[in-house]
Short mmCIF file of C-alpha atoms and ligand atoms in Angstrom, two decimals:
data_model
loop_
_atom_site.label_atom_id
_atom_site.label_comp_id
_atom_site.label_asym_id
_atom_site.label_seq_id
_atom_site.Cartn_x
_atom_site.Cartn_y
_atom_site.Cartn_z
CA UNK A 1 144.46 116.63 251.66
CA UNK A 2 140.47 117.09 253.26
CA UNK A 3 137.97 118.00 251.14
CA UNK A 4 136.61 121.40 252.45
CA UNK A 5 139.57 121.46 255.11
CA UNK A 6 137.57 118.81 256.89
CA UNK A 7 139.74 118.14 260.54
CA UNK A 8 142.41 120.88 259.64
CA UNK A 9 143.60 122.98 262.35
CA UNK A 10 144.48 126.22 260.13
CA UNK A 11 145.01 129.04 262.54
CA UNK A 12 145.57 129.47 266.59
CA UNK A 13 143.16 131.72 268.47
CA UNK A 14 142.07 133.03 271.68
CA UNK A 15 138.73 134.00 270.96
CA UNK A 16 136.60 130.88 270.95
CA UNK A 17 136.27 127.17 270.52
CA UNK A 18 133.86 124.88 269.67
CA UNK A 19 133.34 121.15 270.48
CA UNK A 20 132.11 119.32 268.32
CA UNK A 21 131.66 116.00 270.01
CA UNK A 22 130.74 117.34 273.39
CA UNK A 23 128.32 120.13 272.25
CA UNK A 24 130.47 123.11 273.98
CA UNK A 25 130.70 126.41 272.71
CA UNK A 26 133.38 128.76 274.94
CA UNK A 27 134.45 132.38 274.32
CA UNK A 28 137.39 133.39 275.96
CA UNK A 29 137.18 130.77 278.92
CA UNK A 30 133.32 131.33 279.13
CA UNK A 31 130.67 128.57 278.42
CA UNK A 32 128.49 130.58 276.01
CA UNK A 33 125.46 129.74 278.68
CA UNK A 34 127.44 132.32 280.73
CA UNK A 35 127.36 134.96 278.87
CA UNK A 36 124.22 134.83 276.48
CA UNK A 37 121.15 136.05 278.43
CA UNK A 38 123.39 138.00 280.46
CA UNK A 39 125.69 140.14 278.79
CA UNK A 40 124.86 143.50 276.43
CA UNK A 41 126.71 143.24 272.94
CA UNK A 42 128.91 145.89 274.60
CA UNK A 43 129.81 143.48 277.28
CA UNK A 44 130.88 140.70 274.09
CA UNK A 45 132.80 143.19 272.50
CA UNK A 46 134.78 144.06 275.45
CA UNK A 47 135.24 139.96 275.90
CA UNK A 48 135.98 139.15 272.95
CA UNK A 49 138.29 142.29 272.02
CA UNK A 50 140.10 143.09 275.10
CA UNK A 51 144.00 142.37 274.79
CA UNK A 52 143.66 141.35 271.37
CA UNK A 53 141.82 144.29 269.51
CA UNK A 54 144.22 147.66 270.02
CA UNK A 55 141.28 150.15 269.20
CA UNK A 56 139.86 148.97 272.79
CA UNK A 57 142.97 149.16 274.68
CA UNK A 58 142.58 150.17 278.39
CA UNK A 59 138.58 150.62 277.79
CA UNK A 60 136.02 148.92 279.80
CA UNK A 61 133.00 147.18 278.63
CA UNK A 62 130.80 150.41 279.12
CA UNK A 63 133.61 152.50 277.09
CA UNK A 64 132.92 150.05 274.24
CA UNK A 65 129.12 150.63 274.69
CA UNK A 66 129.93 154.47 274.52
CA UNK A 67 132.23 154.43 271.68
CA UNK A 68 130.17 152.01 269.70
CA UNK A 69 127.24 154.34 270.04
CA UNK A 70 129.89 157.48 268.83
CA UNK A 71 130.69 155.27 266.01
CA UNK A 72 126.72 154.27 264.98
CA UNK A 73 126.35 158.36 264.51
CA UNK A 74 129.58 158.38 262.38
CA UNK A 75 128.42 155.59 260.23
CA UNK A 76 124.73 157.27 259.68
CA UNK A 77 125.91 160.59 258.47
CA UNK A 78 129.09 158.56 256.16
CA UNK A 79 126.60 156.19 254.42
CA UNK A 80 122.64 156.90 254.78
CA UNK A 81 123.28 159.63 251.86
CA UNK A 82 124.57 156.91 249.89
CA UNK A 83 121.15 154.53 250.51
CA UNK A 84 119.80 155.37 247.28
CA UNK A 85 122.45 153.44 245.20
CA UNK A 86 121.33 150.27 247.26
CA UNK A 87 117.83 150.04 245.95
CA UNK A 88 118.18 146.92 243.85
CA UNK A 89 120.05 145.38 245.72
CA UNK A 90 118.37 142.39 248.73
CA UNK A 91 119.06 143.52 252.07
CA UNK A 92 122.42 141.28 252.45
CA UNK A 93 123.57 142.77 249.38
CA UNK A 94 122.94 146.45 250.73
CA UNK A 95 125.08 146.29 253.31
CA UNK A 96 128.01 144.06 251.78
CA UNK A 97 127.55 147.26 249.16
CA UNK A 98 127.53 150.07 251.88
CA UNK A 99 130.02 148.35 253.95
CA UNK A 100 132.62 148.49 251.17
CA UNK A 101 132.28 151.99 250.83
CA UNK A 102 134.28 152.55 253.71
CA UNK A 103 137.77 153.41 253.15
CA UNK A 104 140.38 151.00 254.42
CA UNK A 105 142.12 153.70 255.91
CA UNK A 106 139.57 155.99 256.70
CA UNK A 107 139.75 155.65 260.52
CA UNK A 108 141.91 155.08 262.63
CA UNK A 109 139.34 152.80 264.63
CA UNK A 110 137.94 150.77 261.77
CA UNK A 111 136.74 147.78 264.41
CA UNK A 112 134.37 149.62 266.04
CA UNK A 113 133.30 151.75 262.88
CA UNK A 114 132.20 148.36 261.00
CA UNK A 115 130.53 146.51 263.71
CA UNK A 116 128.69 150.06 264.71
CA UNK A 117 128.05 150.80 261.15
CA UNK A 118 126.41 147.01 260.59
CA UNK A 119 123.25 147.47 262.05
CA UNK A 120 122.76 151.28 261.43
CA UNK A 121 122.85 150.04 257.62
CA UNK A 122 120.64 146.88 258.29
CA UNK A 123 117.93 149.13 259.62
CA UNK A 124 118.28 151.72 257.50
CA UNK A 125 117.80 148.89 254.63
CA UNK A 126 115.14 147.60 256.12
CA UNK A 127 113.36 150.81 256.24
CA UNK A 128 114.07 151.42 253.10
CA UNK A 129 112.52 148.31 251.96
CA UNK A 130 109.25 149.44 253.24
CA UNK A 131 109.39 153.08 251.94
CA UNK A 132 110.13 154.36 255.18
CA UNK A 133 112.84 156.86 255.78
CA UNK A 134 115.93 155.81 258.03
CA UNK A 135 116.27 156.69 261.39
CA UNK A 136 119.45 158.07 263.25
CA UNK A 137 121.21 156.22 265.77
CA UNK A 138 120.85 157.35 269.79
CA UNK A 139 124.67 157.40 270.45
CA UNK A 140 123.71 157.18 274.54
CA UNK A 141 121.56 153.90 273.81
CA UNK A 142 122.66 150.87 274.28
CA UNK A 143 123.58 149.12 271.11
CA UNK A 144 120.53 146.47 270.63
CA UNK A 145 118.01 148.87 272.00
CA UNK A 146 119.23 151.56 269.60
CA UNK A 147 119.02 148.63 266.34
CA UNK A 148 115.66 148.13 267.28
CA UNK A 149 114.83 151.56 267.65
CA UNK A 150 116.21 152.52 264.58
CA UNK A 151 114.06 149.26 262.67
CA UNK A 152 110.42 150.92 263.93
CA UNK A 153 110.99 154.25 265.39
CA UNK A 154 109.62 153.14 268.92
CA UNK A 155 111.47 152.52 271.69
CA UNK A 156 111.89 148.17 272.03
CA UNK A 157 110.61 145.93 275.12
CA UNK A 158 113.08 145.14 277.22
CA UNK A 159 112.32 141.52 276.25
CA UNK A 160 112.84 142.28 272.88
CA UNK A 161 116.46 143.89 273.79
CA UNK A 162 117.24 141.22 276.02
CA UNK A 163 116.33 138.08 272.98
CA UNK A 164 118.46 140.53 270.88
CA UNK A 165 121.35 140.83 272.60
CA UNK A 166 121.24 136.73 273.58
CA UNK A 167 120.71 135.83 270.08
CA UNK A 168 124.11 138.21 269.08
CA UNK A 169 126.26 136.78 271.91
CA UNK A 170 125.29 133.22 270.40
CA UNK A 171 126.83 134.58 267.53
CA UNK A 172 129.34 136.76 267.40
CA UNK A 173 132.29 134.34 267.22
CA UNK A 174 132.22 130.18 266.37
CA UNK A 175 135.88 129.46 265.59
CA UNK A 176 137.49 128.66 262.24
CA UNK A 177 133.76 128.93 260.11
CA UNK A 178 133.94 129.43 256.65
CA UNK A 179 133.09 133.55 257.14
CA UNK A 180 135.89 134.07 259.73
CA UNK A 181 138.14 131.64 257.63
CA UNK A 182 137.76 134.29 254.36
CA UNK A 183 138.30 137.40 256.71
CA UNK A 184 141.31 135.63 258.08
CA UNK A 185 142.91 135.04 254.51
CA UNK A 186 141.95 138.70 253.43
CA UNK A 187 143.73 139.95 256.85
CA UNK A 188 147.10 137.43 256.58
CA UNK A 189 147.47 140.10 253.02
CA UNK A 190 147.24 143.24 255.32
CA UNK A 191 143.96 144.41 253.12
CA UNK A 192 142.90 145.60 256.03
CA UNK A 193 140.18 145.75 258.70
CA UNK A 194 136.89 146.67 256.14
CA UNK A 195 138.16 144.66 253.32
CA UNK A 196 138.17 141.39 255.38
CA UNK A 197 134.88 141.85 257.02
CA UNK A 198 133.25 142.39 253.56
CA UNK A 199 135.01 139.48 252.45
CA UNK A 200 133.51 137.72 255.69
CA UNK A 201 130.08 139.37 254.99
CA UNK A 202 130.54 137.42 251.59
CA UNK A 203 130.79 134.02 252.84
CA UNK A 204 128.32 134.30 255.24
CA UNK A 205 125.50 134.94 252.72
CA UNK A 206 125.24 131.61 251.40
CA UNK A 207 122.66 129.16 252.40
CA UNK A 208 124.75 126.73 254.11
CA UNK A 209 126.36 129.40 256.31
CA UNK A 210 124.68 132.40 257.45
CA UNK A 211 121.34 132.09 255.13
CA UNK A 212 119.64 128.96 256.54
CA UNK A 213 117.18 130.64 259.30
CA UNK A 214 114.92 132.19 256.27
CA UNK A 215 114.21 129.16 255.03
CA UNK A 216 113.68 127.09 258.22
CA UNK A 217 110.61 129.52 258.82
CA UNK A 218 109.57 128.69 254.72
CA UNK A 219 109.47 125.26 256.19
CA UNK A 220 107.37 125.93 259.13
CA UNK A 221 105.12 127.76 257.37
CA UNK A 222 105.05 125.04 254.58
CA UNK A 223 104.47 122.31 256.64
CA UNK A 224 101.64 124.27 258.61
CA UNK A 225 100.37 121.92 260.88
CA UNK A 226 102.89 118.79 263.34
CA UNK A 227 100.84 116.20 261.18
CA UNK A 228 101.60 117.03 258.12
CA UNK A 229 105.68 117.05 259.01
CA UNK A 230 106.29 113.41 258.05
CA UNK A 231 104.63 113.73 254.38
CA UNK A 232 106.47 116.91 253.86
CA UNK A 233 110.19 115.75 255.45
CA UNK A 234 110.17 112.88 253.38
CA UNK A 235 109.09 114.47 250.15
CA UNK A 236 112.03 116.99 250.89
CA UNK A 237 114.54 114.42 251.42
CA UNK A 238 113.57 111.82 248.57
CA UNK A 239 114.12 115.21 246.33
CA UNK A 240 117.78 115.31 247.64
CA UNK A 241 116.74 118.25 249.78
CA UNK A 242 118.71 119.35 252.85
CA UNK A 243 116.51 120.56 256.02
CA UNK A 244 117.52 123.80 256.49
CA UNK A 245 118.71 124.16 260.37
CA UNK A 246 119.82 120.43 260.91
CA UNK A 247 123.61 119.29 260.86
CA UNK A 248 126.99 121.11 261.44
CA UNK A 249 130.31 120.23 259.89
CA UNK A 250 131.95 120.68 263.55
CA UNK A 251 129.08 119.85 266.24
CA UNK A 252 127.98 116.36 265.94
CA UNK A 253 125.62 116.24 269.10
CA UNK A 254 122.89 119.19 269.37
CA UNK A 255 124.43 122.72 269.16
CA UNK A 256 124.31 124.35 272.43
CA UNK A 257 123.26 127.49 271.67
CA UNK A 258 119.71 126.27 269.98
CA UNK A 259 118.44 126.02 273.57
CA UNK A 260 119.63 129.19 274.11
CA UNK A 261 117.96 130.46 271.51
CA UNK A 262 114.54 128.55 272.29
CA UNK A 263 114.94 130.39 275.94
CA UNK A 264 115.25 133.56 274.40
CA UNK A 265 112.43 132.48 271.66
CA UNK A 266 110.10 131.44 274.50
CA UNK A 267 110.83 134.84 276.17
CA UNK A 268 108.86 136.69 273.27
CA UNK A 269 105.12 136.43 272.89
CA UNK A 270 104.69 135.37 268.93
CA UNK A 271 108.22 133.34 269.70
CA UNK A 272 106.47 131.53 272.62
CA UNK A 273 103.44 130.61 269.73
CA UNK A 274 105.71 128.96 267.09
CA UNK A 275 107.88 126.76 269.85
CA UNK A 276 105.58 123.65 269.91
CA UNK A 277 105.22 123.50 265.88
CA UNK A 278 108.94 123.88 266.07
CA UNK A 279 109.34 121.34 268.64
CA UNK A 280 107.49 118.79 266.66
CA UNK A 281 109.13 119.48 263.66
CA UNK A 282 112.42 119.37 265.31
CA UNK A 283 111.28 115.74 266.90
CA UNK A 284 110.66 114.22 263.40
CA UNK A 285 113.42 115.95 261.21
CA UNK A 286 115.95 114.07 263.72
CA UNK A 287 114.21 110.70 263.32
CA UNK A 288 113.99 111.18 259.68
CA UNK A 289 117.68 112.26 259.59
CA UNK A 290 118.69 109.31 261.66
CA UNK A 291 116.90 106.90 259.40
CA UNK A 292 118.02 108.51 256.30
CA UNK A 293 121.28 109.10 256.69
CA UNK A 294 122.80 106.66 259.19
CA UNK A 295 126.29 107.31 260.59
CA UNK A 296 125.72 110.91 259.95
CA UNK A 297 125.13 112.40 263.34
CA UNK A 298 122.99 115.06 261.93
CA UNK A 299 121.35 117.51 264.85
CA UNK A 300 119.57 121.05 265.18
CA UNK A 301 122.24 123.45 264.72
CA UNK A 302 121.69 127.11 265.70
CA UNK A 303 119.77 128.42 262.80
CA UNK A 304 116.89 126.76 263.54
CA UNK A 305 115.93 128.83 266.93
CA UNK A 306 117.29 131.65 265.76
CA UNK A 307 114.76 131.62 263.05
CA UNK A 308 112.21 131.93 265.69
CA UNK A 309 114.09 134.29 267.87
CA UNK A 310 114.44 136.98 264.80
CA UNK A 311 110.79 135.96 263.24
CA UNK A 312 109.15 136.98 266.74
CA UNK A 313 111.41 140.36 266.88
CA UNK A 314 109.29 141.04 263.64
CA UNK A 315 112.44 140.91 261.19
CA UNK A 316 111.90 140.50 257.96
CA UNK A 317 113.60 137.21 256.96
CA UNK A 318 115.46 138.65 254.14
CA UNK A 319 116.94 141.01 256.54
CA UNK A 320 118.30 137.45 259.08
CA UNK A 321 121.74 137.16 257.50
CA UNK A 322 122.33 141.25 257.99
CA UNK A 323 121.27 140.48 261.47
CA UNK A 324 123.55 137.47 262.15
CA UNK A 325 126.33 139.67 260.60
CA UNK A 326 125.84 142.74 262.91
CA UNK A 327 126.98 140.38 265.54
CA UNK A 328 129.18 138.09 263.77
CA UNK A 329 131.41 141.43 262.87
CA UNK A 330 132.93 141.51 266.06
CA UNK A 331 134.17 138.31 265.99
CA UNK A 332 135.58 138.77 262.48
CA UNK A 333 137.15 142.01 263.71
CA UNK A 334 138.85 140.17 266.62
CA UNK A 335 140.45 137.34 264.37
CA UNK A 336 141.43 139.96 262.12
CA UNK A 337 143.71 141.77 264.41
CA UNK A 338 144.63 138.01 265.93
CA UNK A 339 145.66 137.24 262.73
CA UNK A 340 147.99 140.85 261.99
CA UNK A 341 149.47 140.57 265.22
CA UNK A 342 150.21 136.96 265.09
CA UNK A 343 149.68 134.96 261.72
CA UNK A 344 151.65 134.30 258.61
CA UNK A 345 150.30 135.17 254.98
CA UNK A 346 147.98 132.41 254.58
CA UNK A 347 148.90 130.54 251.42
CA UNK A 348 148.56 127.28 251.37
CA UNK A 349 149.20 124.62 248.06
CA UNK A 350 146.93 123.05 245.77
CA UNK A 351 147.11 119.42 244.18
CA UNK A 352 147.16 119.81 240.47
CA UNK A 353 144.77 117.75 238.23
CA UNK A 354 145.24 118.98 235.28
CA UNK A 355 147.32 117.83 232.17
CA UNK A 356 150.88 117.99 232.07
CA UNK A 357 153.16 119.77 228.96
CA UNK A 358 154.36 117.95 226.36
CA UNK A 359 157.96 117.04 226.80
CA UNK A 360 158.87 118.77 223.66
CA UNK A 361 157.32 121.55 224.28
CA UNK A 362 158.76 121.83 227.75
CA UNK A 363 161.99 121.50 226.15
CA UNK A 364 161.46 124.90 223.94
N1 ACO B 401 119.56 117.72 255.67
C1 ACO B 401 119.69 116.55 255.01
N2 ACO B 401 120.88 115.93 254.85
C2 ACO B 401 121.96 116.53 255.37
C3 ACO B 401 121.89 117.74 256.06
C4 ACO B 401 120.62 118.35 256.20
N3 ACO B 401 120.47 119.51 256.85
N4 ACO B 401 123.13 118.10 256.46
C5 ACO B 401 123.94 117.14 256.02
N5 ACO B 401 123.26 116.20 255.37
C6 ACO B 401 123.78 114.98 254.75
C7 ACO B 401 124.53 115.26 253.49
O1 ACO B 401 123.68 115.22 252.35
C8 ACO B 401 125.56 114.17 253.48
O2 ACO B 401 124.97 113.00 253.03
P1 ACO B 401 125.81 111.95 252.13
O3 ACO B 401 127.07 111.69 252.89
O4 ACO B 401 124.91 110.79 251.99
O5 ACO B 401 126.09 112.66 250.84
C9 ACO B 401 125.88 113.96 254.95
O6 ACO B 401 124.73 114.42 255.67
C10 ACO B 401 127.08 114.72 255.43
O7 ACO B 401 126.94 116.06 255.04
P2 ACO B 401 128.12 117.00 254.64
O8 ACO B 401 127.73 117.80 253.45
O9 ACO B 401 129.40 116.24 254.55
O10 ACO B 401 128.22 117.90 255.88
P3 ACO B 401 129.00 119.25 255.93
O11 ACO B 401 129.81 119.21 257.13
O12 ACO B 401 129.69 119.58 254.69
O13 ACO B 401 127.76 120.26 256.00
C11 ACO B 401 126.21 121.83 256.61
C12 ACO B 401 127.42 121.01 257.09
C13 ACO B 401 126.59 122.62 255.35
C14 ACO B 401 125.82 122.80 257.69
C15 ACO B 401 125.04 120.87 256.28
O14 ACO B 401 124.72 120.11 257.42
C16 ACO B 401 123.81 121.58 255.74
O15 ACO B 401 123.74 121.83 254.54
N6 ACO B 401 122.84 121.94 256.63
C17 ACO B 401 121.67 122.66 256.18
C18 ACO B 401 121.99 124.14 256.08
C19 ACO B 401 122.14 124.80 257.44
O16 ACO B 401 121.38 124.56 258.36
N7 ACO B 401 123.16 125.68 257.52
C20 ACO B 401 123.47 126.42 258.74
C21 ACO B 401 124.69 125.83 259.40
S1 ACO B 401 125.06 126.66 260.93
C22 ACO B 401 125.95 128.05 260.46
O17 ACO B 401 126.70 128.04 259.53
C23 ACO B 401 125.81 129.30 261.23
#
């Protein structure tokens, strides 16, 4: 037995794999420095789904662009009325709420319904957040453009779509993680399509998945100023205090797509302003790590660009984790259909701790 599954290889896939030791993310035989920067979210779909995801059968990546955009409309008029019901909820929250509203087997294309739907609810949320009113999708716009469209009503720099649509390609599939793990357990039942991704959704929210890149700007901003980052890492880690955007269960050298994500960051004007704080930061967090925990081949994983990446797009930080998942969804929907088409019921055994029966009463 591994605690946490540490070093077991639990499923088979197609779709992606990460190493760890080499610092090499690929999807589908691509280095992700191939395709990030370069490819539209319609264009990862397409990658990621093609031969694997039925609902895209025979389509091409500009179909996917065109049906996603079909399916964004669909997803407005299903669950904007139902907005209202989200209002205590945080943004995360919202959409793991609205999500679940859809009906398992409400369409017949429930892929490309959730991973349209995901960012025509994040918006929406967002709006709704401020007191603004939600705006409808574009179905002809491409799928980034139309998000960020939909967040402020104008239409988005073509930087802006372009550090978008890197930042989701970074992120819209990384192996056996602990989201696409859960959707792949729900799936193995045959729950279906929406019930694993808001199981997925689920997972991701914690901090030490999908919830870091908040509070790696929280740190920026508390530290302030490069020379105050020694006082404040070492006050965090005497407390017992993990640095939110450092270490990785699989990568032990420097995730590859942070400097992706500091491209993209640098690409974007109030990005560009927060690299050399972050650099600095970065600089003394590793030393720190190094000295403090020896052995433990701690690095920059990819929240902590990201942070900047989404922070310079204006997001608000509560709404980060929505935004990862709008990408993340199509990877969950991929190893969801992997899984139906190819896996067993996942069910594996437990090592019991507990006490045993008394003979005697084992005996009645
Ligand atoms: N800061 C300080 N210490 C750390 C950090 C960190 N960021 N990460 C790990 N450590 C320490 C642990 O305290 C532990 O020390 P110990 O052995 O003395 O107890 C040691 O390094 C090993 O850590 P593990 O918990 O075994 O590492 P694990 O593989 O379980 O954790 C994780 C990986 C959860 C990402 C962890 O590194 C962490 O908490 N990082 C901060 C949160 C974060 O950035 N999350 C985003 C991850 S990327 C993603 O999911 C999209």
């Amino acid at each position: 037995m591994s605690d946490g599954l540490e070093g077991v290889i639990a499923v088979h896939t197609c779709l992606s794999d990460v190493d760890g030791e080499n610092g090499r993310l690929i999807l589908r035989g691509h280095l992700i420095e191939e395709i990030a920067g370069r490819m539209d979210f319609a264009e990862v779909v397409h990658l990621l789904w093609r031969d694997v995801v039925p609902e895209v059968d025979g389509m091409t990546a500009a179909d996917v662009g065109t049906a996603l955009g079909a399916h964004r409309q669909r997803a407005f008029e299903r669950l904007v009325p139902l907005l209202a019901h989200a209002g205590g909820l945080t943004i995360t929250e919202g959409l793991r709420f609205l999500l679940s509203a859809l009906g398992d087997g409400e369409s017949d294309t429930p892929g490309l319904y959730v991973t349209a739907a995901a960012p025509v609810i994040t918006a929406a949320l967002v709006r709704m957040r401020a007191g603004d009113e939600p705006i409808a999708p574009k179905a002809s716009n491409e799928h980034a453009a139309d998000f960020l469209r939909m967040l402020t009503g104008k239409p988005p720099t073509p930087e802006s779509v372009t550090a978008l649509n890197a930042y989701w390609a970074t992120v819209a599939d990384h192996g056996m993680n602990a989201s696409t793990f859960t959707g792949r357990v729900i799936a193995s039942t045959k729950a279906g399509v929406i019930s694993s991704v808001v199981g997925a959704l689920c997972a991701l929210k914690g901090p030490l998945h999908g919830g870091a890149p908040g509070p790696v700007l929280d740190m920026l901003d508390d530290i302030g100023n490069a020379e105050n980052a020694d006082v404040w890492i070492a006050a965090e880690l005497a407390k017992g205090e993990r640095l939110m955007g450092f270490g990785h269960r699989i990568y032990k050298v420097r995730d590859p797509r942070a400097d992706v994500l500091k491209v993209a960051a640098r690409s974007l004007k109030s990005g560009a302003n927060r690299i050399p704080l972050a650099e600095a930061v970065e600089a003394r967090v590793l030393a720190y790590l190094k000295a403090h925990k020896p052995g433990r081949r701690l690095d920059t994983n990819v929240e902590f660009y990201t942070a900047l990446v989404l922070e310079a797009l204006a997001l608000p930080r509560e709404a980060f984790t929505p935004v990862f998942a709008c990408a993340r969804t199509a990877g969950w929907v991929a190893h969801c259909y992997e899984q139906i088409s190819e896996g067993r019921l996942i069910r594996p055994l437990s090592a019991y701790t507990g006490p045993m029966p008394e003979v005697a009463h084992a005996q009645v």
